[in-house]
PDB file of C-alpha atoms and ligand atoms in Angstrom:
ATOM      1  CA  MET A 917     -10.055 -11.582  -7.163  1.00 74.00           C
ATOM      2  CA  ARG A 918     -11.535  -9.690  -4.246  1.00 75.00           C
ATOM      3  CA  ILE A 919     -12.965  -6.483  -5.647  1.00 62.00           C
ATOM      4  CA  PHE A 920     -11.970  -3.296  -3.815  1.00 65.00           C
ATOM      5  CA  GLN A 921     -13.631  -0.571  -5.863  1.00 58.00           C
ATOM      6  CA  HIS A 922     -16.822  -0.601  -3.887  1.00 64.00           C
ATOM      7  CA  PHE A 923     -15.893   1.805  -1.177  1.00 78.00           C
ATOM      8  CA  PRO A 924     -17.740   5.152  -1.056  1.00 74.00           C
ATOM      9  CA  GLN A 925     -15.932   7.978  -2.863  1.00 74.00           C
ATOM     10  CA  ASN A 926     -16.045  10.410   0.023  1.00 80.00           C
ATOM     11  CA  ARG A 927     -14.435   8.127   2.554  1.00 90.00           C
ATOM     12  CA  PRO A 928     -10.775   7.042   2.308  1.00 96.00           C
ATOM     13  CA  VAL A 929      -9.710   3.457   2.661  1.00 97.00           C
ATOM     14  CA  ILE A 930      -7.371   3.207   5.673  1.00 97.00           C
ATOM     15  CA  SER A 931      -4.603   0.582   5.467  1.00 98.00           C
ATOM     16  CA  PRO A 932      -2.534   0.408   8.664  1.00 98.00           C
ATOM     17  CA  SER A 933       1.009  -0.738   8.144  1.00 98.00           C
ATOM     18  CA  LEU A 934       1.941  -3.834  10.137  1.00 98.00           C
ATOM     19  CA  LEU A 935       5.552  -2.645  10.079  1.00 98.00           C
ATOM     20  CA  ALA A 936       4.729  -0.419  13.068  1.00 98.00           C
ATOM     21  CA  ALA A 937       2.896  -3.114  15.078  1.00 98.00           C
ATOM     22  CA  ASP A 938       4.280  -5.184  17.927  1.00 97.00           C
ATOM     23  CA  PHE A 939       5.878  -8.207  16.114  1.00 97.00           C
ATOM     24  CA  SER A 940       5.492 -10.408  19.173  1.00 98.00           C
ATOM     25  CA  CYS A 941       1.669 -10.458  18.810  1.00 97.00           C
ATOM     26  CA  LEU A 942       0.772  -9.722  15.242  1.00 97.00           C
ATOM     27  CA  ASP A 943      -2.483 -11.688  15.460  1.00 97.00           C
ATOM     28  CA  LYS A 944      -3.784  -9.403  18.231  1.00 97.00           C
ATOM     29  CA  SER A 945      -2.692  -6.279  16.369  1.00 96.00           C
ATOM     30  CA  ILE A 946      -4.486  -7.332  13.272  1.00 97.00           C
ATOM     31  CA  ALA A 947      -7.674  -8.060  15.226  1.00 97.00           C
ATOM     32  CA  LYS A 948      -7.489  -4.667  16.861  1.00 97.00           C
ATOM     33  CA  VAL A 949      -7.138  -2.658  13.642  1.00 97.00           C
ATOM     34  CA  ALA A 950      -9.877  -4.629  11.956  1.00 96.00           C
ATOM     35  CA  ASP A 951     -12.085  -4.006  14.980  1.00 97.00           C
ATOM     36  CA  ALA A 952     -11.165  -0.303  14.874  1.00 97.00           C
ATOM     37  CA  GLY A 953     -12.625   0.014  11.342  1.00 95.00           C
ATOM     38  CA  ALA A 954      -9.618  -0.243   9.017  1.00 96.00           C
ATOM     39  CA  GLU A 955     -10.655  -1.588   5.623  1.00 95.00           C
ATOM     40  CA  TRP A 956      -7.236  -2.972   4.613  1.00 96.00           C
ATOM     41  CA  LEU A 957      -3.968  -4.189   6.217  1.00 98.00           C
ATOM     42  CA  HIS A 958      -0.727  -3.042   4.670  1.00 98.00           C
ATOM     43  CA  TRP A 959       2.172  -5.508   4.531  1.00 98.00           C
ATOM     44  CA  ASP A 960       5.618  -3.948   3.983  1.00 98.00           C
ATOM     45  CA  VAL A 961       7.773  -6.678   2.555  1.00 99.00           C
ATOM     46  CA  MET A 962      11.500  -5.761   2.410  1.00 98.00           C
ATOM     47  CA  ASP A 963      14.288  -7.923   1.156  1.00 98.00           C
ATOM     48  CA  GLY A 964      17.486  -6.096   2.216  1.00 98.00           C
ATOM     49  CA  HIS A 965      18.319  -5.606  -1.405  1.00 98.00           C
ATOM     50  CA  PHE A 966      15.758  -3.402  -3.143  1.00 98.00           C
ATOM     51  CA  VAL A 967      15.703  -1.460   0.187  1.00 98.00           C
ATOM     52  CA  PRO A 968      18.311  -1.408   2.939  1.00 98.00           C
ATOM     53  CA  ASN A 969      16.056  -3.147   5.471  1.00 98.00           C
ATOM     54  CA  ILE A 970      14.467  -6.532   6.046  1.00 98.00           C
ATOM     55  CA  SER A 971      10.993  -6.981   7.457  1.00 98.00           C
ATOM     56  CA  PHE A 972       8.798 -10.031   7.047  1.00 98.00           C
ATOM     57  CA  GLY A 973       7.593 -12.211   4.216  1.00 98.00           C
ATOM     58  CA  LEU A 974       5.678 -15.267   2.948  1.00 98.00           C
ATOM     59  CA  PRO A 975       5.547 -17.535   5.994  1.00 98.00           C
ATOM     60  CA  VAL A 976       4.411 -14.713   8.285  1.00 98.00           C
ATOM     61  CA  MET A 977       1.607 -13.732   5.938  1.00 98.00           C
ATOM     62  CA  ALA A 978       0.545 -17.404   5.428  1.00 98.00           C
ATOM     63  CA  ALA A 979       0.497 -17.941   9.205  1.00 98.00           C
ATOM     64  CA  LEU A 980      -1.785 -14.944   9.797  1.00 98.00           C
ATOM     65  CA  ARG A 981      -4.124 -15.402   6.825  1.00 98.00           C
ATOM     66  CA  PRO A 982      -6.499 -17.815   8.689  1.00 97.00           C
ATOM     67  CA  ALA A 983      -6.636 -15.433  11.633  1.00 96.00           C
ATOM     68  CA  THR A 984      -8.486 -12.689   9.771  1.00 96.00           C
ATOM     69  CA  ASP A 985     -10.705 -11.799   6.832  1.00 95.00           C
ATOM     70  CA  ILE A 986      -9.222  -8.310   6.370  1.00 96.00           C
ATOM     71  CA  PHE A 987      -7.964  -7.390   2.848  1.00 96.00           C
ATOM     72  CA  PHE A 988      -4.211  -7.996   2.633  1.00 97.00           C
ATOM     73  CA  ASP A 989      -2.612  -4.987   0.858  1.00 98.00           C
ATOM     74  CA  THR A 990       0.885  -6.198   0.014  1.00 98.00           C
ATOM     75  CA  HIS A 991       3.673  -3.726  -0.752  1.00 99.00           C
ATOM     76  CA  LEU A 992       6.649  -5.605  -2.186  1.00 98.00           C
ATOM     77  CA  MET A 993       9.915  -3.601  -1.762  1.00 98.00           C
ATOM     78  CA  ILE A 994      11.906  -6.464  -3.245  1.00 98.00           C
ATOM     79  CA  SER A 995      13.967  -7.188  -6.349  1.00 98.00           C
ATOM     80  CA  HIS A 996      12.400  -9.654  -8.855  1.00 98.00           C
ATOM     81  CA  PRO A 997       8.753  -9.219  -7.712  1.00 98.00           C
ATOM     82  CA  ALA A 998       7.456 -11.364 -10.622  1.00 98.00           C
ATOM     83  CA  ARG A 999       9.296 -14.310  -9.166  1.00 98.00           C
ATOM     84  CA  TYR A1000       7.271 -14.118  -5.963  1.00 98.00           C
ATOM     85  CA  ALA A1001       3.851 -13.177  -7.259  1.00 98.00           C
ATOM     86  CA  ALA A1002       2.372 -16.702  -7.143  1.00 98.00           C
ATOM     87  CA  ALA A1003       3.782 -17.372  -3.679  1.00 98.00           C
ATOM     88  CA  PHE A1004       2.314 -14.140  -2.212  1.00 98.00           C
ATOM     89  CA  ALA A1005      -1.076 -14.960  -3.795  1.00 98.00           C
ATOM     90  CA  ARG A1006      -0.914 -18.446  -2.175  1.00 98.00           C
ATOM     91  CA  ALA A1007       0.120 -16.861   1.179  1.00 98.00           C
ATOM     92  CA  GLY A1008      -3.065 -14.821   1.086  1.00 98.00           C
ATOM     93  CA  ALA A1009      -2.371 -11.527  -0.517  1.00 98.00           C
ATOM     94  CA  ASP A1010      -5.443  -9.807  -2.069  1.00 97.00           C
ATOM     95  CA  LEU A1011      -3.427  -7.077  -3.746  1.00 97.00           C
ATOM     96  CA  ILE A1012       0.180  -7.172  -4.725  1.00 98.00           C
ATOM     97  CA  THR A1013       1.888  -3.849  -5.343  1.00 98.00           C
ATOM     98  CA  PHE A1014       5.511  -3.774  -6.657  1.00 98.00           C
ATOM     99  CA  HIS A1015       7.946  -1.017  -7.606  1.00 98.00           C
ATOM    100  CA  ILE A1016       8.291   0.390 -11.082  1.00 98.00           C
ATOM    101  CA  GLU A1017      11.992   0.788 -10.183  1.00 98.00           C
ATOM    102  CA  SER A1018      12.411  -2.923  -9.596  1.00 97.00           C
ATOM    103  CA  ASP A1019      14.142  -4.972 -12.282  1.00 91.00           C
ATOM    104  CA  ASP A1020      11.230  -6.967 -13.753  1.00 96.00           C
ATOM    105  CA  ASP A1021       9.233  -5.876 -16.783  1.00 98.00           C
ATOM    106  CA  PRO A1022       6.161  -4.055 -15.329  1.00 98.00           C
ATOM    107  CA  ALA A1023       3.588  -5.275 -17.872  1.00 98.00           C
ATOM    108  CA  ALA A1024       4.654  -8.939 -17.497  1.00 98.00           C
ATOM    109  CA  THR A1025       4.672  -8.591 -13.691  1.00 98.00           C
ATOM    110  CA  ILE A1026       1.176  -7.173 -13.662  1.00 98.00           C
ATOM    111  CA  ASP A1027      -0.033  -9.954 -15.881  1.00 98.00           C
ATOM    112  CA  ARG A1028       1.646 -12.522 -13.631  1.00 98.00           C
ATOM    113  CA  ILE A1029      -0.058 -11.050 -10.545  1.00 98.00           C
ATOM    114  CA  HIS A1030      -3.482 -11.030 -12.285  1.00 97.00           C
ATOM    115  CA  SER A1031      -3.073 -14.634 -13.504  1.00 98.00           C
ATOM    116  CA  ASN A1032      -2.760 -15.584  -9.861  1.00 97.00           C
ATOM    117  CA  GLY A1033      -6.178 -14.150  -9.144  1.00 96.00           C
ATOM    118  CA  VAL A1034      -4.947 -11.110  -7.254  1.00 97.00           C
ATOM    119  CA  ALA A1035      -5.255  -7.326  -7.869  1.00 97.00           C
ATOM    120  CA  ALA A1036      -2.069  -5.590  -9.047  1.00 98.00           C
ATOM    121  CA  GLY A1037      -0.571  -2.255  -7.957  1.00 98.00           C
ATOM    122  CA  LEU A1038       2.391  -0.211  -9.072  1.00 98.00           C
ATOM    123  CA  SER A1039       4.437   1.945  -6.737  1.00 98.00           C
ATOM    124  CA  LEU A1040       6.758   4.873  -7.323  1.00 98.00           C
ATOM    125  CA  LYS A1041       9.697   6.090  -5.204  1.00 98.00           C
ATOM    126  CA  PRO A1042       9.807   9.857  -4.501  1.00 98.00           C
ATOM    127  CA  ALA A1043      12.308  10.570  -7.318  1.00 98.00           C
ATOM    128  CA  THR A1044      10.299   8.737  -9.995  1.00 98.00           C
ATOM    129  CA  PRO A1045       8.081  10.934 -12.066  1.00 98.00           C
ATOM    130  CA  ALA A1046       4.398  10.247 -12.649  1.00 98.00           C
ATOM    131  CA  SER A1047       5.087   9.719 -16.363  1.00 98.00           C
ATOM    132  CA  ALA A1048       6.885   6.380 -15.554  1.00 98.00           C
ATOM    133  CA  VAL A1049       3.638   4.642 -14.661  1.00 98.00           C
ATOM    134  CA  LEU A1050       1.282   6.153 -17.224  1.00 98.00           C
ATOM    135  CA  PRO A1051       1.835   3.420 -19.781  1.00 98.00           C
ATOM    136  CA  TYR A1052       0.367   0.847 -17.344  1.00 98.00           C
ATOM    137  CA  LEU A1053      -2.833   2.653 -16.405  1.00 98.00           C
ATOM    138  CA  ASP A1054      -4.808   0.422 -18.788  1.00 98.00           C
ATOM    139  CA  ARG A1055      -4.000  -2.654 -16.728  1.00 97.00           C
ATOM    140  CA  ILE A1056      -3.313  -1.843 -13.072  1.00 97.00           C
ATOM    141  CA  ASP A1057      -5.808  -1.705 -10.154  1.00 97.00           C
ATOM    142  CA  LEU A1058      -3.901   0.644  -7.868  1.00 97.00           C
ATOM    143  CA  LEU A1059      -1.122   3.243  -7.842  1.00 98.00           C
ATOM    144  CA  LEU A1060       0.974   3.742  -4.718  1.00 98.00           C
ATOM    145  CA  VAL A1061       2.826   7.046  -4.324  1.00 99.00           C
ATOM    146  CA  MET A1062       5.600   6.879  -1.763  1.00 99.00           C
ATOM    147  CA  THR A1063       5.720   9.986   0.354  1.00 99.00           C
ATOM    148  CA  VAL A1064       8.978   8.885   2.076  1.00 98.00           C
ATOM    149  CA  GLU A1065      11.989   6.975   0.740  1.00 98.00           C
ATOM    150  CA  PRO A1066      10.917   3.258   1.047  1.00 98.00           C
ATOM    151  CA  GLY A1067      12.705   1.147   3.634  1.00 98.00           C
ATOM    152  CA  PHE A1068      11.700   2.414   7.081  1.00 98.00           C
ATOM    153  CA  GLY A1069       8.593   3.460   8.994  1.00 98.00           C
ATOM    154  CA  GLY A1070       8.402   6.665  11.061  1.00 98.00           C
ATOM    155  CA  GLN A1071       9.859   9.011   8.504  1.00 98.00           C
ATOM    156  CA  ARG A1072       8.856  12.542   7.714  1.00 98.00           C
ATOM    157  CA  PHE A1073       6.208  13.149   4.962  1.00 98.00           C
ATOM    158  CA  MET A1074       7.604  14.689   1.761  1.00 98.00           C
ATOM    159  CA  PRO A1075       5.246  17.518   0.685  1.00 98.00           C
ATOM    160  CA  ASP A1076       6.906  17.717  -2.737  1.00 98.00           C
ATOM    161  CA  GLN A1077       5.088  14.549  -3.594  1.00 98.00           C
ATOM    162  CA  LEU A1078       1.678  16.239  -3.477  1.00 98.00           C
ATOM    163  CA  ARG A1079       2.049  17.528  -7.033  1.00 98.00           C
ATOM    164  CA  LYS A1080       2.705  13.960  -8.262  1.00 98.00           C
ATOM    165  CA  ILE A1081      -0.417  12.712  -6.421  1.00 98.00           C
ATOM    166  CA  ALA A1082      -2.512  15.444  -8.090  1.00 98.00           C
ATOM    167  CA  GLU A1083      -0.982  14.625 -11.514  1.00 98.00           C
ATOM    168  CA  LEU A1084      -1.823  10.923 -11.101  1.00 98.00           C
ATOM    169  CA  ARG A1085      -5.383  11.733  -9.911  1.00 98.00           C
ATOM    170  CA  GLN A1086      -5.886  13.606 -13.185  1.00 98.00           C
ATOM    171  CA  ALA A1087      -4.535  10.738 -15.230  1.00 98.00           C
ATOM    172  CA  ILE A1088      -6.644   8.194 -13.401  1.00 98.00           C
ATOM    173  CA  ASP A1089      -9.790  10.257 -13.915  1.00 97.00           C
ATOM    174  CA  ALA A1090      -8.898  10.708 -17.582  1.00 98.00           C
ATOM    175  CA  SER A1091      -8.432   6.937 -17.974  1.00 97.00           C
ATOM    176  CA  GLY A1092     -11.986   6.287 -16.860  1.00 96.00           C
ATOM    177  CA  ARG A1093     -10.766   3.151 -14.965  1.00 95.00           C
ATOM    178  CA  ALA A1094     -11.427   2.468 -11.297  1.00 93.00           C
ATOM    179  CA  ILE A1095      -7.819   2.678 -10.169  1.00 96.00           C
ATOM    180  CA  ARG A1096      -7.236   3.325  -6.477  1.00 96.00           C
ATOM    181  CA  LEU A1097      -4.610   6.048  -5.562  1.00 97.00           C
ATOM    182  CA  GLU A1098      -2.811   5.141  -2.463  1.00 98.00           C
ATOM    183  CA  VAL A1099      -0.169   7.046  -0.469  1.00 98.00           C
ATOM    184  CA  ASP A1100       2.378   5.714   1.950  1.00 98.00           C
ATOM    185  CA  GLY A1101       4.827   7.328   4.368  1.00 98.00           C
ATOM    186  CA  GLY A1102       4.434   9.879   7.117  1.00 98.00           C
ATOM    187  CA  ILE A1103       0.692   9.883   6.874  1.00 98.00           C
ATOM    188  CA  ASP A1104      -1.033  11.168  10.036  1.00 98.00           C
ATOM    189  CA  ALA A1105      -3.961  13.419  10.998  1.00 97.00           C
ATOM    190  CA  ARG A1106      -1.978  16.478   9.756  1.00 98.00           C
ATOM    191  CA  THR A1107      -0.821  15.177   6.426  1.00 98.00           C
ATOM    192  CA  ALA A1108      -3.936  13.062   5.571  1.00 98.00           C
ATOM    193  CA  PRO A1109      -6.029  16.127   4.588  1.00 98.00           C
ATOM    194  CA  LEU A1110      -3.212  17.259   2.234  1.00 98.00           C
ATOM    195  CA  VAL A1111      -3.044  14.003   0.313  1.00 98.00           C
ATOM    196  CA  ARG A1112      -6.793  13.648   0.229  1.00 98.00           C
ATOM    197  CA  ALA A1113      -7.041  17.181  -1.248  1.00 98.00           C
ATOM    198  CA  ALA A1114      -4.492  16.196  -3.869  1.00 98.00           C
ATOM    199  CA  GLY A1115      -6.628  13.202  -4.824  1.00 98.00           C
ATOM    200  CA  ALA A1116      -5.530  10.174  -2.819  1.00 98.00           C
ATOM    201  CA  ASP A1117      -8.294   7.811  -1.806  1.00 96.00           C
ATOM    202  CA  THR A1118      -6.340   5.155   0.096  1.00 97.00           C
ATOM    203  CA  LEU A1119      -4.058   5.980   3.056  1.00 98.00           C
ATOM    204  CA  VAL A1120      -1.334   3.838   4.536  1.00 98.00           C
ATOM    205  CA  ALA A1121      -0.311   4.675   8.075  1.00 98.00           C
ATOM    206  CA  GLY A1122       2.047   2.791  10.361  1.00 98.00           C
ATOM    207  CA  THR A1123       3.265   4.996  13.215  1.00 98.00           C
ATOM    208  CA  ALA A1124       0.150   7.146  13.320  1.00 98.00           C
ATOM    209  CA  VAL A1125      -2.098   4.089  13.881  1.00 98.00           C
ATOM    210  CA  PHE A1126      -0.049   1.525  15.876  1.00 97.00           C
ATOM    211  CA  GLN A1127       1.813   4.073  18.083  1.00 96.00           C
ATOM    212  CA  ALA A1128      -1.176   6.316  18.652  1.00 97.00           C
ATOM    213  CA  PRO A1129      -1.201   7.444  22.309  1.00 94.00           C
ATOM    214  CA  GLN A1130      -4.999   7.529  22.395  1.00 94.00           C
ATOM    215  CA  GLY A1131      -5.585   4.217  20.739  1.00 95.00           C
ATOM    216  CA  LEU A1132      -6.228   2.806  17.268  1.00 96.00           C
ATOM    217  CA  LYS A1133      -9.877   3.713  16.996  1.00 97.00           C
ATOM    218  CA  LYS A1134      -9.324   7.435  17.452  1.00 97.00           C
ATOM    219  CA  ALA A1135      -6.215   7.317  15.233  1.00 98.00           C
ATOM    220  CA  ILE A1136      -8.200   5.787  12.350  1.00 98.00           C
ATOM    221  CA  ARG A1137     -11.066   8.207  12.850  1.00 97.00           C
ATOM    222  CA  ASP A1138      -8.658  11.174  12.848  1.00 97.00           C
ATOM    223  CA  LEU A1139      -7.131   9.961   9.559  1.00 97.00           C
ATOM    224  CA  ARG A1140     -10.601  10.058   7.954  1.00 95.00           C
ATOM    225  CA  SER A1141     -11.702  13.477   9.171  1.00 88.00           C
TER     226      SER A1141
HETATM  227  C1  DX5 B 565       8.055   2.474   4.135  1.00 95.96           C
HETATM  228  C2  DX5 B 565       6.767   1.702   4.164  1.00 95.96           C
HETATM  229  C3  DX5 B 565       5.643   2.373   4.792  1.00 95.96           C
HETATM  230  C4  DX5 B 565       5.836   2.744   6.269  1.00 95.96           C
HETATM  231  C5  DX5 B 565       4.761   3.642   6.729  1.00 95.96           C
HETATM  232  O1  DX5 B 565       8.975   1.752   3.373  1.00 95.96           O
HETATM  233  O2  DX5 B 565       6.368   1.398   2.862  1.00 95.96           O
HETATM  234  O3  DX5 B 565       4.454   1.597   4.642  1.00 95.96           O
HETATM  235  O4  DX5 B 565       5.922   1.626   7.065  1.00 95.96           O
HETATM  236  O5  DX5 B 565       5.023   4.003   8.009  1.00 95.96           O
HETATM  237  P1  DX5 B 565       4.813   5.401   8.619  1.00 95.96           P
HETATM  238  O6  DX5 B 565       3.257   5.537   8.565  1.00 95.96           O
HETATM  239  O7  DX5 B 565       5.292   5.279  10.033  1.00 95.96           O
HETATM  240  O8  DX5 B 565       5.510   6.402   7.768  1.00 95.96           O
HETATM  241 ZN1   ZN B 566       4.309   0.441   2.450  1.00 95.96          ZN
END
């Protein structure tokens, strides 16, 4: 398992979402964000069932794995995530995050992901309370708080999620475990300071990075400051 706890505390990990990249040249987009200083790359996998949209999946990840060394942060918005854990690990995922609202047993799914040598994350939709994931803090590597309804990029950040982020920050600190706290949806230079102040240490951003008028480098720098 690639370890991802070694990042400095005062500097957020930036995970640009490939969903907002130009799909006709993903290899170039990945090289550009890696070069611009992003630590991770966020893969939004959608199945048209768990969410009302379809993006990309296993063969695309497998095809791009040899092109880069960047950490593959995989966000599964799919039904039956346990069924696909081994396949995503084989395709090159370094972290597999699935939704607590999906139909598989969370503890068994986390174990399945770990048994494939990959870090495991648990994500919550905006309407799901923090309490839903607390029973799994003893075994997960990351929590992902959705700050939009999953399914589409380019949506507006939901400020009512800040309280949940703060609640989960407290729970993580109390657990004494090195669990990363990631946020996803509508993150840009304006909302990044808000989620950072609430306790997030890992920021997903699609539109704000890939559609940045002044380029990826400045966009990533702006997200950090
Ligand atoms: C939404 C995805 C997000 C999204 C982020 O379902 O999980 O990762 O692509 O995109 P922006 O940053 O544009 O909100
Ligand atoms: Zn995502």
